[in-house]
mmCIF file of C-alpha atoms and ligand atoms in Angstrom:
data_model
loop_
_atom_site.group_PDB
_atom_site.id
_atom_site.type_symbol
_atom_site.label_atom_id
_atom_site.label_comp_id
_atom_site.label_asym_id
_atom_site.label_seq_id
_atom_site.Cartn_x
_atom_site.Cartn_y
_atom_site.Cartn_z
ATOM 1 C CA MET A 1 0.167 -0.153 0.076
ATOM 2 C CA ILE A 2 2.520 2.690 0.945
ATOM 3 C CA ALA A 3 5.458 0.798 -1.493
ATOM 4 C CA GLU A 4 5.525 3.382 -4.072
ATOM 5 C CA PRO A 5 8.795 4.758 -4.355
ATOM 6 C CA ILE A 6 9.491 8.186 -2.836
ATOM 7 C CA LYS A 7 10.771 10.336 -5.156
ATOM 8 C CA THR A 8 12.984 13.158 -2.717
ATOM 9 C CA GLY A 9 16.323 13.537 -5.158
ATOM 10 C CA SER A 10 19.077 14.289 -3.306
ATOM 11 C CA HIS A 11 17.462 16.430 -0.433
ATOM 12 C CA ALA A 12 19.595 16.780 2.513
ATOM 13 C CA TRP A 13 17.761 16.302 6.047
ATOM 14 C CA PRO A 14 18.390 18.031 9.001
ATOM 15 C CA PHE A 15 18.671 15.028 11.423
ATOM 16 C CA VAL A 16 21.447 13.545 13.906
ATOM 17 C CA CYS A 17 21.904 10.102 15.223
ATOM 18 C CA THR A 18 21.638 10.046 19.037
ATOM 19 C CA ASN A 19 23.530 7.381 19.086
ATOM 20 C CA CYS A 20 25.435 7.329 16.820
ATOM 21 C CA GLY A 21 26.050 10.665 15.638
ATOM 22 C CA ARG A 22 25.728 10.070 12.164
ATOM 23 C CA HIS A 23 23.379 12.526 9.209
ATOM 24 C CA ALA A 24 20.865 10.868 7.738
ATOM 25 C CA PRO A 25 21.094 9.970 4.381
ATOM 26 C CA ALA A 26 20.118 12.514 1.716
ATOM 27 C CA GLY A 27 17.204 11.355 -0.381
ATOM 28 C CA ARG A 28 14.137 9.267 0.593
ATOM 29 C CA LEU A 29 13.413 10.162 4.045
ATOM 30 C CA VAL A 30 13.975 7.189 6.670
ATOM 31 C CA TYR A 31 12.672 7.586 10.377
ATOM 32 C CA HIS A 32 15.561 6.303 12.135
ATOM 33 C CA CYS A 33 19.324 5.802 12.047
ATOM 34 C CA PRO A 34 20.308 3.230 8.622
ATOM 35 C CA THR A 35 23.073 2.064 10.589
ATOM 36 C CA CYS A 36 22.006 1.484 14.335
ATOM 37 C CA GLY A 37 18.008 1.848 14.482
ATOM 38 C CA GLY A 38 18.683 4.906 16.844
ATOM 39 C CA VAL A 39 16.380 7.865 17.134
ATOM 40 C CA PHE A 40 17.223 10.992 15.209
ATOM 41 C CA ASP A 41 17.514 14.389 16.440
ATOM 42 C CA LEU A 42 17.750 18.167 14.887
ATOM 43 C CA ASP A 43 21.411 18.319 14.353
ATOM 44 C CA ALA A 44 21.425 22.046 15.149
ATOM 45 C CA PRO A 45 19.872 24.171 18.497
ATOM 46 C CA ILE A 46 16.815 25.694 17.744
ATOM 47 C CA ARG A 47 17.222 29.361 17.561
ATOM 48 C CA TYR A 48 14.941 32.237 19.056
ATOM 49 C CA ALA A 49 14.532 33.979 15.857
ATOM 50 C CA PRO A 50 11.128 35.939 15.579
ATOM 51 C CA SER A 51 10.192 38.221 12.727
ATOM 52 C CA ALA A 52 10.417 41.647 13.385
ATOM 53 C CA PRO A 53 7.877 43.628 14.772
ATOM 54 C CA GLY A 54 5.264 45.063 11.680
ATOM 55 C CA SER A 55 6.070 42.566 9.239
ATOM 56 C CA GLY A 56 2.502 41.155 9.403
ATOM 57 C CA ARG A 57 3.356 37.139 10.509
ATOM 58 C CA ASN A 58 1.197 35.853 13.258
ATOM 59 C CA GLY A 59 1.156 32.793 14.776
ATOM 60 C CA LEU A 60 4.192 30.473 14.209
ATOM 61 C CA ASP A 61 4.873 32.280 10.576
ATOM 62 C CA ARG A 62 6.522 34.868 13.094
ATOM 63 C CA PHE A 63 9.646 32.297 13.728
ATOM 64 C CA ARG A 64 9.836 30.868 10.153
ATOM 65 C CA SER A 65 13.788 31.115 11.189
ATOM 66 C CA SER A 66 13.578 29.484 13.715
ATOM 67 C CA PHE A 67 12.515 26.166 12.056
ATOM 68 C CA PRO A 68 15.228 23.299 10.177
ATOM 69 C CA LEU A 69 13.756 24.847 7.019
ATOM 70 C CA ALA A 70 15.385 26.457 3.961
ATOM 71 C CA GLU A 71 14.396 30.132 4.306
ATOM 72 C CA ASP A 72 12.670 29.953 0.805
ATOM 73 C CA THR A 73 10.436 26.691 2.079
ATOM 74 C CA ARG A 74 6.580 27.234 0.751
ATOM 75 C CA TRP A 75 5.150 27.435 4.185
ATOM 76 C CA ILE A 76 2.879 24.833 5.025
ATOM 77 C CA THR A 77 -0.214 26.502 7.277
ATOM 78 C CA LEU A 78 -3.719 26.692 9.126
ATOM 79 C CA GLY A 79 -3.099 29.833 11.438
ATOM 80 C CA GLU A 80 -1.473 27.449 13.866
ATOM 81 C CA GLY A 81 0.069 29.321 16.893
ATOM 82 C CA GLY A 82 -0.523 32.376 18.241
ATOM 83 C CA THR A 83 -3.152 30.905 20.920
ATOM 84 C CA PRO A 84 -3.952 32.742 23.934
ATOM 85 C CA LEU A 85 -3.276 32.366 27.624
ATOM 86 C CA ILE A 86 -5.825 33.244 29.932
ATOM 87 C CA PRO A 87 -5.425 33.379 33.619
ATOM 88 C CA SER A 88 -8.341 31.973 36.041
ATOM 89 C CA PRO A 89 -8.106 31.510 39.322
ATOM 90 C CA VAL A 90 -6.662 28.176 41.184
ATOM 91 C CA ASP A 91 -7.595 28.112 44.783
ATOM 92 C CA ASP A 92 -6.205 31.138 45.797
ATOM 93 C CA ARG A 93 -3.587 31.142 42.488
ATOM 94 C CA LEU A 94 -3.960 32.421 39.612
ATOM 95 C CA VAL A 95 -2.946 30.024 36.786
ATOM 96 C CA HIS A 96 -2.358 30.856 33.378
ATOM 97 C CA PHE A 97 -3.816 28.481 30.802
ATOM 98 C CA LYS A 98 -2.327 28.316 27.277
ATOM 99 C CA CYS A 99 -5.078 27.563 25.273
ATOM 100 C CA GLU A 100 -2.984 25.013 22.807
ATOM 101 C CA HIS A 101 -6.878 23.464 22.244
ATOM 102 C CA LEU A 102 -7.527 26.460 19.992
ATOM 103 C CA ASN A 103 -5.118 25.410 17.173
ATOM 104 C CA PRO A 104 -6.459 24.976 13.505
ATOM 105 C CA THR A 105 -7.698 21.229 13.984
ATOM 106 C CA GLY A 106 -8.067 21.249 18.211
ATOM 107 C CA SER A 107 -4.829 20.124 19.691
ATOM 108 C CA PHE A 108 -0.880 21.317 19.937
ATOM 109 C CA LYS A 109 -0.087 18.592 17.300
ATOM 110 C CA ASP A 110 -0.437 21.219 14.519
ATOM 111 C CA ARG A 111 2.063 23.496 14.906
ATOM 112 C CA GLY A 112 4.638 20.125 14.746
ATOM 113 C CA ALA A 113 2.708 19.178 11.316
ATOM 114 C CA SER A 114 2.823 22.732 10.234
ATOM 115 C CA VAL A 115 7.057 22.617 10.401
ATOM 116 C CA LEU A 116 6.714 18.485 9.647
ATOM 117 C CA VAL A 117 4.708 19.193 6.342
ATOM 118 C CA SER A 118 6.481 22.270 5.233
ATOM 119 C CA ALA A 119 9.257 19.761 5.324
ATOM 120 C CA LEU A 120 7.881 17.090 3.564
ATOM 121 C CA ALA A 121 6.323 18.782 0.754
ATOM 122 C CA ALA A 122 9.646 20.977 -0.233
ATOM 123 C CA ALA A 123 11.256 17.913 -0.310
ATOM 124 C CA GLY A 124 8.401 16.377 -3.131
ATOM 125 C CA VAL A 125 7.251 13.628 -1.075
ATOM 126 C CA ARG A 126 3.766 13.176 -2.112
ATOM 127 C CA GLN A 127 2.475 10.351 -0.487
ATOM 128 C CA ALA A 128 3.461 9.389 3.453
ATOM 129 C CA VAL A 129 2.267 7.245 6.529
ATOM 130 C CA GLU A 130 1.593 8.416 9.865
ATOM 131 C CA ASP A 131 0.746 6.646 13.318
ATOM 132 C CA SER A 132 -1.666 8.054 16.413
ATOM 133 C CA SER A 133 -4.045 7.774 18.924
ATOM 134 C CA GLY A 134 -5.742 10.644 17.360
ATOM 135 C CA ASN A 135 -4.905 14.836 17.804
ATOM 136 C CA ALA A 136 -1.616 13.749 15.505
ATOM 137 C CA GLY A 137 -3.011 11.838 12.415
ATOM 138 C CA ALA A 138 -5.744 14.687 12.697
ATOM 139 C CA ALA A 139 -3.309 17.272 12.468
ATOM 140 C CA PHE A 140 -1.689 15.225 9.892
ATOM 141 C CA ALA A 141 -4.427 14.882 7.949
ATOM 142 C CA ALA A 142 -5.310 18.362 7.405
ATOM 143 C CA TYR A 143 -1.493 19.725 6.744
ATOM 144 C CA ALA A 144 -1.320 17.045 4.257
ATOM 145 C CA ALA A 145 -4.386 18.381 2.817
ATOM 146 C CA ARG A 146 -3.293 21.345 2.421
ATOM 147 C CA ALA A 147 0.102 20.350 0.796
ATOM 148 C CA GLY A 148 -1.469 17.819 -1.566
ATOM 149 C CA ILE A 149 0.044 14.842 0.231
ATOM 150 C CA ARG A 150 -1.520 11.925 0.266
ATOM 151 C CA ALA A 151 -2.101 11.017 3.730
ATOM 152 C CA THR A 152 -2.484 7.137 5.322
ATOM 153 C CA VAL A 153 -3.040 7.321 8.883
ATOM 154 C CA TYR A 154 -3.160 3.735 11.317
ATOM 155 C CA ILE A 155 -4.959 4.271 14.411
ATOM 156 C CA PRO A 156 -6.029 2.157 17.275
ATOM 157 C CA ASP A 157 -9.305 0.725 17.055
ATOM 158 C CA GLY A 158 -10.426 2.399 20.342
ATOM 159 C CA ALA A 159 -9.562 6.074 18.779
ATOM 160 C CA SER A 160 -12.372 8.103 19.343
ATOM 161 C CA PRO A 161 -14.469 8.149 16.861
ATOM 162 C CA ARG A 162 -14.621 11.547 15.851
ATOM 163 C CA LYS A 163 -11.196 12.065 16.094
ATOM 164 C CA ARG A 164 -11.117 9.126 13.240
ATOM 165 C CA ALA A 165 -14.271 10.743 11.234
ATOM 166 C CA GLN A 166 -11.802 14.129 11.113
ATOM 167 C CA MET A 167 -9.124 12.190 9.636
ATOM 168 C CA ALA A 168 -11.258 11.245 7.201
ATOM 169 C CA ALA A 169 -12.579 14.299 6.637
ATOM 170 C CA TYR A 170 -9.615 16.035 5.906
ATOM 171 C CA GLY A 171 -8.885 13.204 3.100
ATOM 172 C CA ALA A 172 -7.088 10.737 4.796
ATOM 173 C CA GLU A 173 -7.397 6.806 4.601
ATOM 174 C CA VAL A 174 -7.568 5.594 8.151
ATOM 175 C CA VAL A 175 -6.361 2.192 8.659
ATOM 176 C CA ARG A 176 -7.802 1.027 12.015
ATOM 177 C CA LEU A 177 -5.536 -1.814 14.036
ATOM 178 C CA LEU A 178 -6.780 -4.027 16.451
ATOM 179 C CA GLY A 179 -5.015 -3.669 19.755
ATOM 180 C CA PRO A 180 -3.332 -1.216 22.251
ATOM 181 C CA ARG A 181 -1.711 2.149 20.530
ATOM 182 C CA SER A 182 1.809 0.196 20.702
ATOM 183 C CA LYS A 183 0.800 -2.613 18.621
ATOM 184 C CA VAL A 184 0.134 0.220 16.226
ATOM 185 C CA ALA A 185 3.507 1.837 16.083
ATOM 186 C CA GLU A 186 4.840 -1.345 15.533
ATOM 187 C CA ALA A 187 2.706 -2.163 12.584
ATOM 188 C CA VAL A 188 3.081 0.712 11.158
ATOM 189 C CA ARG A 189 6.950 0.712 11.457
ATOM 190 C CA ARG A 190 6.919 -2.592 9.626
ATOM 191 C CA GLU A 191 4.859 -0.739 6.714
ATOM 192 C CA ALA A 192 7.362 1.823 6.259
ATOM 193 C CA ASP A 193 11.027 -0.682 6.461
ATOM 194 C CA ALA A 194 9.105 -2.129 2.963
ATOM 195 C CA GLY A 195 9.821 0.931 2.066
ATOM 196 C CA GLY A 196 7.308 3.893 2.424
ATOM 197 C CA CYS A 197 7.373 7.403 3.772
ATOM 198 C CA TYR A 198 6.761 7.071 7.130
ATOM 199 C CA ALA A 199 6.080 11.108 8.422
ATOM 200 C CA SER A 200 6.410 10.091 11.898
ATOM 201 C CA HIS A 201 5.427 12.388 14.463
ATOM 202 C CA ILE A 202 7.428 10.700 17.294
ATOM 203 C CA TRP A 203 10.269 9.544 15.294
ATOM 204 C CA LEU A 204 11.127 12.472 13.182
ATOM 205 C CA PRO A 205 12.025 15.477 14.928
ATOM 206 C CA TYR A 206 10.685 18.049 13.289
ATOM 207 C CA GLY A 207 7.737 18.642 15.759
ATOM 208 C CA LEU A 208 10.020 19.579 18.841
ATOM 209 C CA ALA A 209 11.082 23.134 16.302
ATOM 210 C CA GLY A 210 7.061 23.622 16.252
ATOM 211 C CA PHE A 211 6.451 22.805 19.899
ATOM 212 C CA ALA A 212 9.581 25.678 20.766
ATOM 213 C CA THR A 213 7.667 27.884 19.599
ATOM 214 C CA VAL A 214 4.916 27.629 22.780
ATOM 215 C CA ALA A 215 7.890 28.240 25.006
ATOM 216 C CA PHE A 216 8.374 31.588 22.621
ATOM 217 C CA GLU A 217 4.913 32.865 22.947
ATOM 218 C CA LEU A 218 4.242 31.976 27.019
ATOM 219 C CA VAL A 219 7.294 34.388 27.449
ATOM 220 C CA GLU A 220 6.111 37.463 25.109
ATOM 221 C CA GLN A 221 2.594 36.858 26.627
ATOM 222 C CA LEU A 222 3.675 36.672 29.829
ATOM 223 C CA GLY A 223 6.529 39.305 29.500
ATOM 224 C CA GLU A 224 8.809 37.038 31.640
ATOM 225 C CA ALA A 225 9.671 33.126 32.108
ATOM 226 C CA PRO A 226 6.997 31.403 33.434
ATOM 227 C CA GLY A 227 7.841 30.133 37.327
ATOM 228 C CA ALA A 228 6.726 26.645 35.946
ATOM 229 C CA VAL A 229 4.830 24.942 33.410
ATOM 230 C CA LEU A 230 2.417 22.076 34.075
ATOM 231 C CA LEU A 231 1.717 20.135 30.758
ATOM 232 C CA PRO A 232 0.508 16.515 29.486
ATOM 233 C CA ALA A 233 3.019 13.980 28.934
ATOM 234 C CA GLY A 234 3.051 10.367 26.701
ATOM 235 C CA HIS A 235 6.365 10.375 24.489
ATOM 236 C CA GLY A 236 7.015 13.976 25.668
ATOM 237 C CA THR A 237 7.635 15.311 22.409
ATOM 238 C CA LEU A 238 5.613 19.062 23.542
ATOM 239 C CA LEU A 239 7.862 19.010 27.028
ATOM 240 C CA LEU A 240 11.040 18.560 25.010
ATOM 241 C CA GLY A 241 9.819 21.274 22.703
ATOM 242 C CA LEU A 242 9.582 23.502 25.269
ATOM 243 C CA ALA A 243 12.312 22.610 26.741
ATOM 244 C CA ARG A 244 14.435 23.416 23.704
ATOM 245 C CA GLY A 245 12.572 26.820 23.286
ATOM 246 C CA PHE A 246 13.664 28.025 27.244
ATOM 247 C CA ALA A 247 17.014 27.194 26.207
ATOM 248 C CA ALA A 248 16.552 28.828 22.917
ATOM 249 C CA MET A 249 15.497 32.112 24.892
ATOM 250 C CA GLN A 250 17.691 32.239 27.206
ATOM 251 C CA GLU A 251 20.631 31.641 25.062
ATOM 252 C CA ALA A 252 19.458 34.670 22.548
ATOM 253 C CA GLY A 253 19.443 36.570 26.487
ATOM 254 C CA ALA A 254 15.105 36.553 26.579
ATOM 255 C CA ILE A 255 15.048 35.025 29.646
ATOM 256 C CA ASP A 256 17.362 34.615 32.767
ATOM 257 C CA ARG A 257 15.684 31.413 34.359
ATOM 258 C CA ILE A 258 14.249 27.896 33.059
ATOM 259 C CA PRO A 259 10.913 27.336 34.072
ATOM 260 C CA LYS A 260 10.417 24.340 36.622
ATOM 261 C CA THR A 261 8.539 21.328 34.002
ATOM 262 C CA ILE A 262 5.483 19.652 36.161
ATOM 263 C CA ALA A 263 4.897 16.405 33.733
ATOM 264 C CA ALA A 264 1.634 14.986 34.227
ATOM 265 C CA GLN A 265 0.585 11.605 33.026
ATOM 266 C CA ALA A 266 -2.453 8.759 33.615
ATOM 267 C CA ALA A 267 -2.000 6.884 36.909
ATOM 268 C CA ALA A 268 -3.054 3.438 34.042
ATOM 269 C CA CYS A 269 0.080 4.372 31.775
ATOM 270 C CA ALA A 270 2.449 5.979 33.298
ATOM 271 C CA PRO A 271 6.384 5.044 32.630
ATOM 272 C CA LEU A 272 8.131 8.375 33.007
ATOM 273 C CA TRP A 273 6.475 9.023 36.228
ATOM 274 C CA ALA A 274 7.387 5.439 37.288
ATOM 275 C CA ALA A 275 11.093 6.070 36.031
ATOM 276 C CA HIS A 276 11.237 9.524 37.855
ATOM 277 C CA GLN A 277 10.066 7.522 41.359
ATOM 278 C CA ALA A 278 13.273 5.258 40.739
ATOM 279 C CA GLY A 279 15.694 8.275 40.512
ATOM 280 C CA GLY A 280 15.510 8.220 36.438
ATOM 281 C CA GLN A 281 16.404 4.555 36.697
ATOM 282 C CA ALA A 282 15.134 1.912 33.536
ATOM 283 C CA VAL A 283 11.858 0.411 34.989
ATOM 284 C CA GLY A 284 11.040 -3.244 34.012
ATOM 285 C CA TRP A 285 7.330 -3.321 34.045
ATOM 286 C CA VAL A 286 4.469 -0.676 33.322
ATOM 287 C CA GLN A 287 1.299 -1.157 32.519
ATOM 288 C CA GLU A 288 -0.571 0.506 29.882
ATOM 289 C CA GLY A 289 -3.767 0.225 31.464
ATOM 290 C CA GLU A 290 -7.253 1.619 30.179
ATOM 291 C CA THR A 291 -7.428 5.299 30.972
ATOM 292 C CA ARG A 292 -9.407 8.312 29.587
ATOM 293 C CA ALA A 293 -6.647 10.211 29.055
ATOM 294 C CA GLU A 294 -5.945 7.747 25.191
ATOM 295 C CA GLY A 295 -3.497 10.918 24.210
ATOM 296 C CA ILE A 296 -0.684 9.603 26.725
ATOM 297 C CA ARG A 297 -1.561 5.904 26.999
ATOM 298 C CA ILE A 298 1.946 5.501 25.842
ATOM 299 C CA LEU A 299 3.858 2.683 27.026
ATOM 300 C CA GLN A 300 7.303 3.274 25.854
ATOM 301 C CA PRO A 301 8.405 6.837 25.336
ATOM 302 C CA LEU A 302 10.843 7.312 22.347
ATOM 303 C CA ARG A 303 12.439 9.704 24.009
ATOM 304 C CA GLY A 304 11.879 9.209 27.419
ATOM 305 C CA ASP A 305 15.340 9.574 28.717
ATOM 306 C CA ALA A 306 15.929 12.819 27.394
ATOM 307 C CA VAL A 307 12.053 13.818 28.803
ATOM 308 C CA LEU A 308 13.539 12.333 31.918
ATOM 309 C CA LYS A 309 16.812 14.842 31.683
ATOM 310 C CA ALA A 310 14.818 17.756 30.956
ATOM 311 C CA VAL A 311 12.540 17.635 34.283
ATOM 312 C CA GLU A 312 15.254 16.928 36.169
ATOM 313 C CA ALA A 313 17.215 20.116 34.500
ATOM 314 C CA SER A 314 14.527 22.120 35.738
ATOM 315 C CA ARG A 315 14.526 21.147 38.859
ATOM 316 C CA GLY A 316 10.536 19.947 38.366
ATOM 317 C CA THR A 317 8.405 16.431 38.806
ATOM 318 C CA ILE A 318 6.127 14.376 36.914
ATOM 319 C CA VAL A 319 2.849 13.228 38.865
ATOM 320 C CA ALA A 320 0.840 10.133 37.800
ATOM 321 C CA VAL A 321 -3.126 11.019 37.757
ATOM 322 C CA ASP A 322 -6.131 8.676 38.444
ATOM 323 C CA GLU A 323 -9.148 8.744 36.515
ATOM 324 C CA PRO A 324 -11.486 10.342 39.182
ATOM 325 C CA THR A 325 -8.687 13.239 39.046
ATOM 326 C CA ILE A 326 -9.475 13.495 35.191
ATOM 327 C CA VAL A 327 -13.036 13.424 35.567
ATOM 328 C CA ARG A 328 -12.811 16.318 37.908
ATOM 329 C CA GLY A 329 -10.392 17.585 35.864
ATOM 330 C CA GLU A 330 -12.270 17.830 33.087
ATOM 331 C CA ALA A 331 -15.247 19.595 35.320
ATOM 332 C CA GLU A 332 -12.987 22.309 36.859
ATOM 333 C CA LEU A 333 -11.271 23.137 33.496
ATOM 334 C CA ALA A 334 -14.631 22.983 31.647
ATOM 335 C CA ARG A 335 -16.492 25.500 34.560
ATOM 336 C CA ARG A 336 -13.425 27.975 33.910
ATOM 337 C CA GLY A 337 -14.327 28.583 30.345
ATOM 338 C CA PHE A 338 -11.927 25.387 29.499
ATOM 339 C CA PHE A 339 -13.773 22.769 27.113
ATOM 340 C CA ILE A 340 -10.764 19.663 27.048
ATOM 341 C CA GLU A 341 -10.139 16.981 26.416
ATOM 342 C CA PRO A 342 -9.515 14.255 29.258
ATOM 343 C CA THR A 343 -6.274 14.195 28.189
ATOM 344 C CA SER A 344 -5.869 17.844 29.017
ATOM 345 C CA ALA A 345 -7.228 17.190 32.001
ATOM 346 C CA VAL A 346 -4.791 15.407 33.560
ATOM 347 C CA VAL A 347 -3.096 19.018 34.052
ATOM 348 C CA TRP A 348 -5.729 19.659 36.927
ATOM 349 C CA GLY A 349 -3.997 16.506 38.710
ATOM 350 C CA ALA A 350 -0.577 18.395 38.439
ATOM 351 C CA LEU A 351 -2.064 21.398 39.625
ATOM 352 C CA GLU A 352 -3.548 19.878 43.095
ATOM 353 C CA ALA A 353 -0.465 18.190 43.535
ATOM 354 C CA SER A 354 1.982 20.615 42.978
ATOM 355 C CA LEU A 355 0.090 23.888 43.176
ATOM 356 C CA ARG A 356 1.023 24.976 46.740
ATOM 357 C CA SER A 357 5.009 24.594 45.591
ATOM 358 C CA LEU A 358 5.212 26.421 42.464
ATOM 359 C CA PRO A 359 6.656 29.833 41.779
ATOM 360 C CA ASP A 360 4.921 32.175 39.699
ATOM 361 C CA PRO A 361 3.951 32.960 37.304
ATOM 362 C CA VAL A 362 2.264 29.499 36.981
ATOM 363 C CA VAL A 363 1.583 27.875 33.137
ATOM 364 C CA ALA A 364 -0.714 24.918 32.306
ATOM 365 C CA ILE A 365 -1.259 24.132 29.136
ATOM 366 C CA LEU A 366 -4.469 22.759 27.657
ATOM 367 C CA THR A 367 -3.528 20.447 24.554
ATOM 368 C CA GLY A 368 -6.340 19.342 23.149
ATOM 369 C CA SER A 369 -10.333 20.173 22.369
ATOM 370 C CA GLY A 370 -12.964 18.345 24.054
ATOM 371 C CA LEU A 371 -15.163 19.010 20.671
ATOM 372 C CA LYS A 372 -13.793 15.831 19.888
ATOM 373 C CA SER A 373 -13.646 13.487 22.698
ATOM 374 C CA GLU A 374 -16.024 11.154 23.964
ATOM 375 C CA PRO A 375 -18.518 13.135 26.863
ATOM 376 C CA SER A 376 -17.864 11.555 30.652
ATOM 377 C CA SER A 377 -20.945 10.144 31.821
ATOM 378 C CA GLY A 378 -22.064 12.093 34.364
HETATM 379 ZN ZN1 LIG B 401 23.068 6.005 14.341
#
């Protein structure tokens, strides 16, 4: 199905293997290092390089020079980024909610998809495969449609029907596979190894550049670095992108401290939390249990070691949030005007667990819209 040859000429990909240090080969896109199987990272640090005021650029478009793309790359955009930061009281504190659920397809994934699909289109890719539990697939399908790239998205059978419908509406071929999210990832890697273009939002590091812009916007909106940022973490790509973004701003002299990062996982599937509890040691057994937070039900976070390091370097922590707290979080956030998906509601658990000890200003990132998830009973 995806074995059609991909003509990408001599296109050079700006990736380096995190294991053996080799650059990605030019030409056909490969999702991991062909020499050692290692994970790629960007081959240069992300820079904080906003366009000049008055340039007429908005959202992510303002940061085009920050991305690992040639200056003349056609920008594949749907107006992503530039999301509101809305303060709301929680107990006796003021928390600033970053409304990433208001992006064009309803989640923060649009920031990564815009950079990734712009790069694919520039390389002449005409069709590509992705796997996702929902939001990343919807973002990929939308931006691929915009770029004229034929998209196939593999999803677990239990993915939200509304997210599935959203992907199909954009014109993607949606392939449902039985079993949990990890089985879907294995299946799509087998397909990719057979010669297709696996445009993985997890394996390919383009998304990290897109997510760094959340950090840029937070500092610009607050007028200072946040004291702490709370966010959901599955693979932790948003967390890593934020860390890169804050590092870039510190390098540019725009901030003088790195915010504490508080990552929230669902207790039903919490490998990062477990490893953090064990002092960063590898953990032998973690369950991939059922949870309403389907978007972060990730058994083996691909860049888990880097996520743990980033949390520790920020003097932050990782919390595990149980299902009743997720449901309570959905309700508490909705009563503040934020209609978010259950995955995003884990930040409520993180607020309950840690808000008292966090320095101002506190930011909680609302990652995905409630419009495309199933309502809670009750
Ligand atoms: Zn390698």
